[in-house]
Amino acid sequence: MNITEIREKLDKKEISIEELYEKTKEHAKKSQEKLNAFVTITEKCEHIESNSPLNGIPYSLKDNISTKGILTTGSSNILKNYVPIYDSTVYKKLKESGAVLIGKTVLDELAMGGSGVTGHTGIVKNPWDQSRIAGGSSAGSAVSVSEGIVPFSIGSDTGDSVRKPASYCGVVGFKPTYGRISRFGLFPFASSLDHIGIFAKNVQDVALVTDIVKGFDEHDMTTLPDEEIKYIDEIKKEMKGKTLFYIKEIIESASTEESKEVIKIFKEQITKLKDNGIKIEEVSFNKQLLESLYPTYFIISCAEATSNNSNLTGFIFGNREKGNTPKEVMINTRTNGFSEMIKRRFIIGSYILERENQEKLFLNAKRVRRIVVEKLNELFKKYDGLILPAGSIAPKINTNEEADRLGEDYLILENHLVMGNFGGYPSITMPMGYVKNMPVGINLTCAAKEDALCLNIASQIEKIIGIKDNKKGDEKDV
Ligand code: GLN
């Protein structure tokens, strides 16, 4: 059920908040063996009565978002026993709105990854096909909504970690403008790219939750001033004469049979959207620049991650290993605490940050980022939004070192969503169809601060495409 449907049942007293919590908790526990979406499932119905539309609604939270008194691991061995002493702003706001936390969800270790196979509690599986990945890093969040355990979940998105698993799992995933939602209490990965994002069954629910969690926060100096609008009202406004664009070279980059199928569906949907009054144009983008998106993202994010995670020494947070000197303690803690994948990213990050490499690697990556953002900002003057396929279909589970790559099309098709983080743009993924009985998503990105416009157009697209409250088995025998 979506939020509106649950709201109705609660308001009509067909079920109490307590009963709903118990049922949801049972569902979460039962799903664990099959899907492994949760690090922690809460034991008690912690509920504060409120007048908000989220009063009594169950939800899940990614396990890199701090919850006072509740284990928050970042899905890493180094923090496997870490219990925060303060609440993140997003959790605090949800608590005050009467929403009920069901559990903390599995991520790729420290949010670095796109597969959902690297968390310290094991692989997260895709509810549509358990031999496939859920995508990451917000894997458990996407799964908990896709499986119908909770109607919404909170994740984080540094490169595409909300919008990609949403696509792989057939749900809606929205990352608002950088600074729209406070990141106070989110474990930082790459601060210039990190966003909080929302998973739900449809655009309306995503707008509703964004209204509750957005806003200025004195604890996060990157937050934007409050907008005196409600997205839930904005999405209902009549919208005509909007023009979108898609990037030709991204569409043409599909190389596998599966991704070509995805492009076919994308083109069909573009025709349908045009037939329904949305103007859409094809735009050409420098191919070399597109090919440098992922390397640029990787350089900036690894450098920032190495710096941000240098506080995981064993002295302040989490596990502490033995050693005869402080240095030995640190070395042992970090050696045993991080997986190979994380160590690889920190080695890359440290290399990039070496004084002699900074100019050539780090600063050049930042220049490329700026060129991309300037080009997109220019296009957003002419167009209302950028529409693209969110990627290919969820790959088969593969736990080897290549898990970072997500298959043949990793260079462009599977990673172009990082553009949304480069410019801090609002960006949303919605279901657009099925390939091999797996859901595939369409993504819409708008100019920075145009969250209302983005949600409004998304809601039109959702109506025209006609996949709302996506359920397994809806389309064909899955
Ligand atoms: N898949 C990307 C990565 O590997 C994005 C991760 C994210 O957005 N947290 O870093």
Coordinates of C-alpha atoms and ligand atoms in Angstrom, one line a residue:
M1 CA 0.0 0.0 0.0
N2 CA 1.1 3.6 -0.6
I3 CA 1.0 6.3 2.0
T4 CA -2.5 7.6 1.1
E5 CA -4.0 4.1 1.3
I6 CA -2.4 3.4 4.7
R7 CA -3.5 6.9 5.9
E8 CA -7.1 6.1 5.0
K9 CA -7.0 2.8 7.0
L10 CA -5.5 4.5 10.0
D11 CA -8.0 7.4 9.9
K12 CA -10.9 5.0 9.5
K13 CA -9.5 3.1 12.5
E14 CA -9.5 -0.1 10.5
I15 CA -6.1 -0.7 12.0
S16 CA -4.3 1.0 14.9
I17 CA -0.8 2.4 14.7
E18 CA 0.4 -0.2 17.1
E19 CA -1.1 -3.1 15.1
L20 CA 0.3 -1.7 11.8
Y21 CA 3.7 -1.5 13.4
E22 CA 3.5 -5.1 14.6
K23 CA 2.4 -6.4 11.1
T24 CA 5.1 -4.4 9.4
K25 CA 7.7 -5.6 11.7
E26 CA 6.7 -9.2 11.1
H27 CA 6.8 -8.6 7.4
A28 CA 10.3 -7.1 7.7
K29 CA 11.5 -10.1 9.8
K30 CA 10.0 -12.6 7.4
S31 CA 11.6 -10.9 4.4
Q32 CA 15.1 -11.1 5.9
E33 CA 16.0 -14.6 4.9
K34 CA 15.0 -14.0 1.3
L35 CA 16.1 -10.4 0.7
N36 CA 18.4 -9.3 3.6
A37 CA 17.3 -5.6 3.4
F38 CA 17.8 -4.8 7.1
V39 CA 20.7 -4.4 9.5
T40 CA 18.4 -3.7 12.4
I41 CA 14.7 -4.2 12.8
T42 CA 13.3 -2.1 15.7
E43 CA 11.7 -3.8 18.7
K44 CA 9.2 -1.3 19.9
C45 CA 6.7 1.0 18.3
E46 CA 8.2 4.4 19.1
H47 CA 5.6 6.9 18.1
I48 CA 4.9 10.6 18.8
E49 CA 1.4 11.6 18.1
S50 CA 1.1 14.4 15.5
N51 CA -1.3 16.0 12.9
S52 CA 1.0 15.4 10.0
P53 CA 0.0 13.1 7.1
L54 CA 2.8 10.8 8.2
N55 CA 1.4 10.2 11.6
G56 CA 1.6 6.4 12.3
I57 CA 3.1 5.6 8.8
P58 CA 5.9 3.0 9.0
Y59 CA 9.2 3.7 7.2
S60 CA 12.8 2.6 7.0
L61 CA 16.1 4.5 7.1
K62 CA 19.4 3.8 5.5
D63 CA 22.0 2.6 8.1
N64 CA 24.3 5.6 7.4
I65 CA 21.8 8.0 9.0
S66 CA 22.3 8.6 12.7
T67 CA 19.6 7.4 15.1
K68 CA 20.3 8.1 18.8
G69 CA 20.4 4.9 20.8
I70 CA 19.9 2.7 17.7
L71 CA 22.8 0.9 16.1
T72 CA 24.0 2.7 12.9
T73 CA 26.7 0.8 11.1
G74 CA 27.2 2.3 7.7
S75 CA 27.2 -1.4 6.8
S76 CA 30.9 -1.5 7.7
N77 CA 32.7 -3.8 10.1
I78 CA 34.6 -0.8 11.5
L79 CA 31.3 0.6 12.8
K80 CA 29.4 -2.6 13.5
N81 CA 28.9 -1.7 17.1
Y82 CA 28.5 2.0 16.8
V83 CA 25.5 3.6 18.5
P84 CA 25.1 7.3 17.8
I85 CA 24.6 9.8 20.7
Y86 CA 22.5 12.2 18.6
D87 CA 19.7 12.1 16.0
S88 CA 20.2 13.1 12.4
T89 CA 17.9 16.0 11.4
V90 CA 16.0 13.9 8.9
Y91 CA 15.2 11.2 11.5
K92 CA 14.2 13.9 14.1
K93 CA 11.8 15.5 11.6
L94 CA 10.2 12.2 10.8
K95 CA 9.9 11.3 14.4
E96 CA 8.2 14.6 15.2
S97 CA 5.8 14.0 12.3
G98 CA 4.6 10.8 13.9
A99 CA 6.3 8.4 11.4
V100 CA 7.3 5.1 12.9
L101 CA 10.8 3.6 12.3
I102 CA 10.7 -0.1 11.3
G103 CA 14.3 -0.6 10.7
K104 CA 17.7 0.5 9.4
T105 CA 18.5 -0.7 5.9
V106 CA 21.6 -2.3 4.4
L107 CA 23.9 -0.2 2.1
D108 CA 27.1 -0.7 0.2
E109 CA 29.8 -0.3 2.8
L110 CA 29.9 3.4 3.8
A111 CA 27.7 4.1 0.8
M112 CA 30.5 3.4 -1.7
G113 CA 29.2 1.2 -4.4
G114 CA 26.2 0.6 -6.6
S115 CA 25.5 -3.1 -6.1
G116 CA 24.2 -3.7 -2.5
V117 CA 26.5 -6.7 -2.2
T118 CA 29.3 -5.2 -0.1
G119 CA 27.6 -4.5 3.3
H120 CA 29.0 -6.3 6.4
T121 CA 25.7 -8.2 6.9
G122 CA 25.7 -9.7 3.5
I123 CA 24.2 -9.4 0.0
V124 CA 20.8 -7.6 -0.5
K125 CA 18.7 -9.3 -3.1
N126 CA 16.3 -7.9 -5.7
P127 CA 12.7 -8.7 -4.9
W128 CA 11.9 -9.1 -8.6
D129 CA 14.6 -11.8 -9.1
Q130 CA 16.7 -12.9 -6.2
S131 CA 19.6 -13.9 -8.5
R132 CA 20.0 -10.2 -9.3
I133 CA 21.3 -7.2 -7.3
A134 CA 19.1 -4.6 -5.9
G135 CA 21.5 -1.9 -6.8
G136 CA 23.1 0.5 -4.4
S137 CA 24.2 2.0 -2.3
S138 CA 20.7 2.4 -0.8
A139 CA 20.0 -1.2 -1.5
G140 CA 17.9 -2.2 1.6
S141 CA 15.9 1.1 1.3
A142 CA 14.9 0.3 -2.3
V143 CA 14.0 -3.3 -1.4
S144 CA 12.0 -2.4 1.7
V145 CA 9.7 -0.3 -0.5
S146 CA 9.7 -2.5 -3.6
E147 CA 8.8 -5.6 -1.4
G148 CA 5.9 -3.6 0.1
I149 CA 7.2 -3.7 3.6
V150 CA 7.1 0.1 4.1
P151 CA 5.5 2.8 1.9
F152 CA 8.6 5.0 2.0
S153 CA 12.3 4.9 2.9
I154 CA 15.1 7.4 3.3
G155 CA 18.4 6.9 1.5
S156 CA 21.4 8.9 0.5
D157 CA 22.7 9.7 -3.1
T158 CA 26.2 10.7 -3.9
G159 CA 26.4 9.5 -7.5
D160 CA 23.1 7.8 -8.0
S161 CA 22.5 5.7 -4.9
V162 CA 18.8 6.5 -4.6
R163 CA 17.9 6.9 -8.3
K164 CA 19.7 3.7 -9.5
P165 CA 18.4 1.1 -7.0
A166 CA 14.9 2.7 -7.5
S167 CA 15.2 1.9 -11.2
Y168 CA 16.5 -1.7 -10.5
C169 CA 13.7 -2.4 -8.0
G170 CA 10.8 -0.7 -9.8
V171 CA 10.0 2.1 -7.3
V172 CA 10.3 5.9 -7.4
G173 CA 13.5 7.5 -6.1
F174 CA 14.0 11.3 -5.7
K175 CA 17.0 13.3 -4.8
P176 CA 16.0 17.0 -4.3
T177 CA 18.4 19.9 -4.8
Y178 CA 21.7 19.9 -2.9
G179 CA 20.9 21.5 0.5
R180 CA 17.1 21.0 0.3
I181 CA 17.3 18.3 3.0
S182 CA 19.7 18.6 5.9
R183 CA 22.6 16.1 6.0
F184 CA 23.2 16.6 9.7
G185 CA 23.8 13.1 11.1
L186 CA 24.4 11.5 7.7
F187 CA 27.8 9.7 7.6
P188 CA 29.7 11.9 5.0
F189 CA 31.0 10.1 1.9
A190 CA 31.8 12.9 -0.5
S191 CA 30.4 16.1 1.0
S192 CA 30.3 18.2 -2.2
L193 CA 28.1 15.4 -3.8
D194 CA 26.1 13.9 -0.9
H195 CA 22.4 14.3 -0.8
I196 CA 19.6 12.7 1.2
G197 CA 16.9 11.1 -1.0
I198 CA 13.5 9.4 -0.7
F199 CA 12.0 6.2 -2.0
A200 CA 8.3 5.6 -2.4
K201 CA 5.7 3.9 -4.5
N202 CA 4.7 7.0 -6.5
V203 CA 5.6 10.7 -7.1
Q204 CA 2.9 12.0 -4.8
D205 CA 4.2 10.1 -1.8
V206 CA 7.8 11.3 -2.6
A207 CA 6.5 14.9 -2.6
L208 CA 4.7 14.4 0.7
V209 CA 7.7 13.0 2.5
T210 CA 10.0 15.8 1.0
D211 CA 7.6 18.4 2.4
I212 CA 8.2 16.9 5.9
V213 CA 12.0 16.5 5.8
K214 CA 13.1 19.5 3.8
G215 CA 14.2 22.9 5.2
F216 CA 16.9 25.0 6.6
D217 CA 19.0 23.5 9.4
E218 CA 21.4 25.5 11.5
H219 CA 23.4 22.2 11.9
D220 CA 24.1 22.0 8.2
M221 CA 25.5 25.1 6.6
T222 CA 24.8 23.8 3.1
T223 CA 21.0 23.8 3.6
L224 CA 18.9 26.2 1.6
P225 CA 16.6 28.8 3.1
D226 CA 13.0 27.6 3.5
E227 CA 10.6 27.8 0.6
E228 CA 7.2 28.6 1.6
I229 CA 5.6 26.1 -0.7
K230 CA 4.3 22.5 -0.3
Y231 CA 5.4 20.1 -3.1
I232 CA 2.2 18.1 -2.5
D233 CA 0.3 21.1 -3.8
E234 CA 2.8 22.0 -6.5
I235 CA 2.4 18.7 -8.2
K236 CA -1.3 19.2 -8.7
K237 CA -0.9 22.5 -10.5
E238 CA -1.9 22.5 -14.2
M239 CA 1.3 22.4 -16.3
K240 CA 1.4 23.0 -20.0
G241 CA 4.0 23.8 -22.7
K242 CA 7.0 22.3 -20.9
T243 CA 9.9 21.2 -23.0
L244 CA 12.4 18.5 -22.1
F245 CA 15.6 17.2 -23.8
Y246 CA 17.5 14.0 -23.9
I247 CA 21.1 13.4 -24.8
K248 CA 21.6 11.5 -28.1
E249 CA 25.1 10.2 -27.2
I250 CA 23.8 8.6 -24.0
I251 CA 21.0 6.8 -25.8
E252 CA 23.5 5.6 -28.5
S253 CA 26.0 4.3 -25.9
A254 CA 23.9 1.2 -25.1
S255 CA 26.0 -1.8 -26.1
T256 CA 24.4 -4.9 -24.7
E257 CA 21.2 -6.7 -25.9
E258 CA 19.5 -5.8 -22.6
S259 CA 20.4 -2.2 -22.6
K260 CA 19.3 -1.8 -26.2
E261 CA 15.9 -3.2 -25.1
V262 CA 15.9 -0.5 -22.4
I263 CA 16.5 2.2 -25.0
K264 CA 13.7 0.8 -27.1
I265 CA 11.3 1.2 -24.2
F266 CA 12.7 4.7 -23.5
K267 CA 12.0 5.7 -27.1
E268 CA 8.5 4.3 -26.9
Q269 CA 7.8 6.3 -23.8
I270 CA 9.3 9.5 -25.4
T271 CA 6.8 9.1 -28.2
K272 CA 4.0 8.6 -25.7
L273 CA 5.0 11.7 -23.8
K274 CA 5.1 13.7 -27.0
D275 CA 1.7 12.4 -28.0
N276 CA 0.4 13.7 -24.7
G277 CA 1.6 17.2 -25.1
I278 CA 5.1 17.3 -23.6
K279 CA 7.7 18.7 -26.1
I280 CA 10.9 16.7 -26.2
E281 CA 14.0 17.4 -28.2
E282 CA 17.2 15.5 -28.9
V283 CA 20.4 17.3 -27.9
S284 CA 24.0 16.4 -28.7
F285 CA 26.6 16.4 -25.9
N286 CA 30.4 16.0 -26.3
K287 CA 31.0 12.2 -26.1
Q288 CA 34.4 12.6 -24.5
L289 CA 32.9 14.7 -21.7
L290 CA 30.3 12.0 -21.2
E291 CA 33.0 9.4 -21.0
S292 CA 34.8 11.4 -18.4
L293 CA 31.7 11.7 -16.1
Y294 CA 32.4 8.5 -14.2
P295 CA 36.2 9.0 -13.8
T296 CA 35.6 12.5 -12.7
Y297 CA 33.0 11.4 -10.2
F298 CA 35.4 8.7 -9.0
I299 CA 38.3 11.1 -8.5
I300 CA 36.3 13.7 -6.6
S301 CA 34.4 11.2 -4.5
C302 CA 37.4 9.0 -3.6
A303 CA 39.4 12.1 -2.5
E304 CA 36.6 13.5 -0.4
A305 CA 35.8 10.0 1.0
T306 CA 39.4 9.5 2.1
S307 CA 39.4 12.8 3.9
N308 CA 36.0 12.4 5.5
N309 CA 36.7 8.9 6.7
S310 CA 40.0 9.7 8.3
N311 CA 38.2 10.0 11.6
L312 CA 37.5 6.2 11.7
T313 CA 40.6 5.5 13.6
G314 CA 39.3 3.3 16.4
F315 CA 39.7 6.1 18.9
I316 CA 36.6 8.1 18.5
F317 CA 34.0 5.8 16.9
G318 CA 33.3 2.2 16.5
N319 CA 35.6 -0.8 16.9
R320 CA 39.1 -0.5 18.4
E321 CA 41.7 -3.2 17.7
K322 CA 44.7 -3.8 19.9
G323 CA 48.2 -2.3 19.4
N324 CA 51.3 -1.2 21.3
T325 CA 51.2 2.3 20.0
P326 CA 48.4 4.7 18.9
K327 CA 49.7 4.2 15.3
E328 CA 49.5 0.4 15.6
V329 CA 45.9 0.7 17.0
M330 CA 44.9 2.8 14.0
I331 CA 46.6 0.6 11.5
N332 CA 45.0 -2.6 13.0
T333 CA 41.6 -1.0 13.3
R334 CA 41.5 0.2 9.7
T335 CA 43.1 -2.9 8.3
N336 CA 40.5 -5.2 9.9
G337 CA 37.6 -2.7 9.7
F338 CA 37.4 -1.9 6.0
S339 CA 36.8 -4.3 3.1
E340 CA 39.1 -4.5 0.1
M341 CA 36.7 -2.3 -1.9
I342 CA 36.9 0.5 0.6
K343 CA 40.7 0.2 0.9
R344 CA 41.0 0.4 -2.8
R345 CA 39.0 3.7 -2.8
F346 CA 41.1 5.1 0.0
I347 CA 44.3 4.3 -1.8
I348 CA 43.0 6.0 -4.9
G349 CA 41.8 8.9 -2.8
S350 CA 45.2 9.3 -1.0
Y351 CA 47.0 9.1 -4.3
I352 CA 44.8 11.9 -5.8
L353 CA 45.4 14.0 -2.7
E354 CA 49.2 13.7 -2.8
R355 CA 50.6 17.2 -3.3
E356 CA 52.2 16.4 -6.6
N357 CA 49.0 14.8 -8.0
Q358 CA 46.5 17.4 -6.9
E359 CA 46.8 19.7 -9.8
K360 CA 46.7 17.0 -12.5
L361 CA 44.0 14.8 -10.9
F362 CA 41.9 16.5 -8.2
L363 CA 41.8 20.0 -9.6
N364 CA 41.4 18.9 -13.2
A365 CA 38.5 16.7 -12.1
K366 CA 36.9 19.7 -10.5
R367 CA 37.4 21.6 -13.7
V368 CA 35.7 18.9 -15.7
R369 CA 32.8 18.9 -13.2
R370 CA 32.4 22.6 -13.7
I371 CA 32.4 22.3 -17.5
V372 CA 29.7 19.7 -17.3
V373 CA 27.6 21.8 -14.9
E374 CA 28.0 25.0 -17.0
K375 CA 26.8 23.1 -20.1
L376 CA 23.8 21.7 -18.3
N377 CA 23.0 25.1 -16.7
E378 CA 23.0 26.5 -20.3
L379 CA 20.6 23.8 -21.5
F380 CA 18.3 24.3 -18.5
K381 CA 17.9 27.9 -19.6
K382 CA 16.2 26.6 -22.8
Y383 CA 14.7 23.4 -21.5
D384 CA 12.6 22.6 -18.4
G385 CA 14.3 19.2 -17.8
L386 CA 16.6 16.4 -18.9
I387 CA 15.0 13.0 -19.5
L388 CA 17.0 9.8 -19.8
P389 CA 16.9 6.1 -19.0
A390 CA 18.1 5.6 -15.5
G391 CA 20.4 2.7 -16.6
S392 CA 20.1 -0.8 -17.8
I393 CA 18.4 -3.7 -15.9
A394 CA 19.7 -5.0 -12.5
P395 CA 22.8 -7.2 -13.2
K396 CA 23.2 -10.8 -11.8
I397 CA 24.8 -11.0 -8.4
N398 CA 28.5 -10.9 -8.7
T399 CA 30.6 -10.5 -5.6
N400 CA 34.0 -10.1 -7.2
E401 CA 36.1 -7.0 -7.4
E402 CA 34.4 -5.8 -10.5
A403 CA 31.2 -5.2 -8.5
D404 CA 32.0 -1.5 -8.8
R405 CA 31.5 -1.6 -12.5
L406 CA 27.9 -2.8 -13.1
G407 CA 28.6 -4.4 -16.4
E408 CA 29.5 -3.4 -20.0
D409 CA 27.7 -0.1 -20.1
Y410 CA 29.3 1.3 -16.9
L411 CA 31.1 4.1 -18.6
I412 CA 28.1 6.1 -19.8
L413 CA 24.7 4.4 -19.6
E414 CA 25.0 3.1 -16.0
N415 CA 26.7 6.2 -14.5
H416 CA 25.4 9.3 -16.2
L417 CA 23.2 10.1 -13.2
V418 CA 26.2 11.5 -11.5
M419 CA 25.5 14.7 -13.5
G420 CA 22.6 15.2 -11.0
N421 CA 25.1 15.3 -8.2
F422 CA 27.7 17.5 -10.0
G423 CA 25.2 20.3 -10.3
G424 CA 23.2 19.5 -7.1
Y425 CA 20.1 19.2 -9.4
P426 CA 16.8 17.7 -8.3
S427 CA 16.5 14.4 -10.0
I428 CA 13.9 11.6 -9.9
T429 CA 13.6 8.1 -11.2
M430 CA 10.3 6.4 -12.0
P431 CA 9.3 3.0 -13.4
M432 CA 8.9 3.1 -17.3
G433 CA 8.6 -0.6 -18.2
Y434 CA 10.1 -4.1 -18.1
V435 CA 12.9 -5.9 -19.7
K436 CA 13.3 -9.7 -19.1
N437 CA 10.5 -9.2 -16.5
M438 CA 12.7 -6.8 -14.6
P439 CA 11.6 -3.2 -14.0
V440 CA 13.5 -0.3 -15.7
G441 CA 13.4 3.3 -14.8
I442 CA 13.2 6.7 -16.5
N443 CA 15.0 9.7 -14.9
L444 CA 14.1 13.4 -15.0
T445 CA 16.6 16.0 -13.9
C446 CA 15.8 19.8 -13.6
A447 CA 17.7 23.0 -12.8
A448 CA 19.0 23.5 -9.3
K449 CA 16.2 24.6 -6.8
E450 CA 13.5 23.7 -9.3
D451 CA 12.3 20.8 -7.1
A452 CA 8.6 21.8 -7.5
L453 CA 8.9 21.9 -11.3
C454 CA 10.7 18.5 -11.2
L455 CA 8.1 16.8 -9.1
N456 CA 5.3 18.4 -11.2
I457 CA 6.7 17.2 -14.5
A458 CA 7.4 13.8 -12.9
S459 CA 3.9 13.5 -11.8
Q460 CA 2.7 14.2 -15.4
I461 CA 5.1 11.6 -16.7
E462 CA 3.9 9.0 -14.2
K463 CA 0.3 9.5 -15.3
I464 CA 1.2 9.3 -19.0
I465 CA 3.4 6.2 -18.7
G466 CA 0.8 4.7 -16.5
I467 CA 2.9 2.7 -14.0
K468 CA 2.0 3.8 -10.5
D469 CA 2.4 1.8 -7.3
N470 CA 4.3 -0.7 -9.3
K471 CA 3.9 -4.3 -8.0
K472 CA 5.7 -7.4 -8.9
G473 CA 3.6 -9.5 -11.2
D474 CA 1.6 -6.5 -12.4
E475 CA 2.9 -6.7 -15.9
K476 CA 3.3 -10.3 -16.7
D477 CA 4.2 -13.6 -14.9
V478 CA 7.4 -12.6 -13.1
Ligands
GLN1 N1 27.7 3.9 -7.4 C1 28.3 5.1 -7.0 C2 29.6 4.8 -6.2 O1 30.0 3.7 -6.4 C3 27.4 6.0 -6.2 C4 27.4 5.8 -4.7 C5 26.4 6.7 -4.0 O2 25.7 7.5 -4.6 N2 26.5 6.7 -2.7 O3 30.2 5.5 -5.6

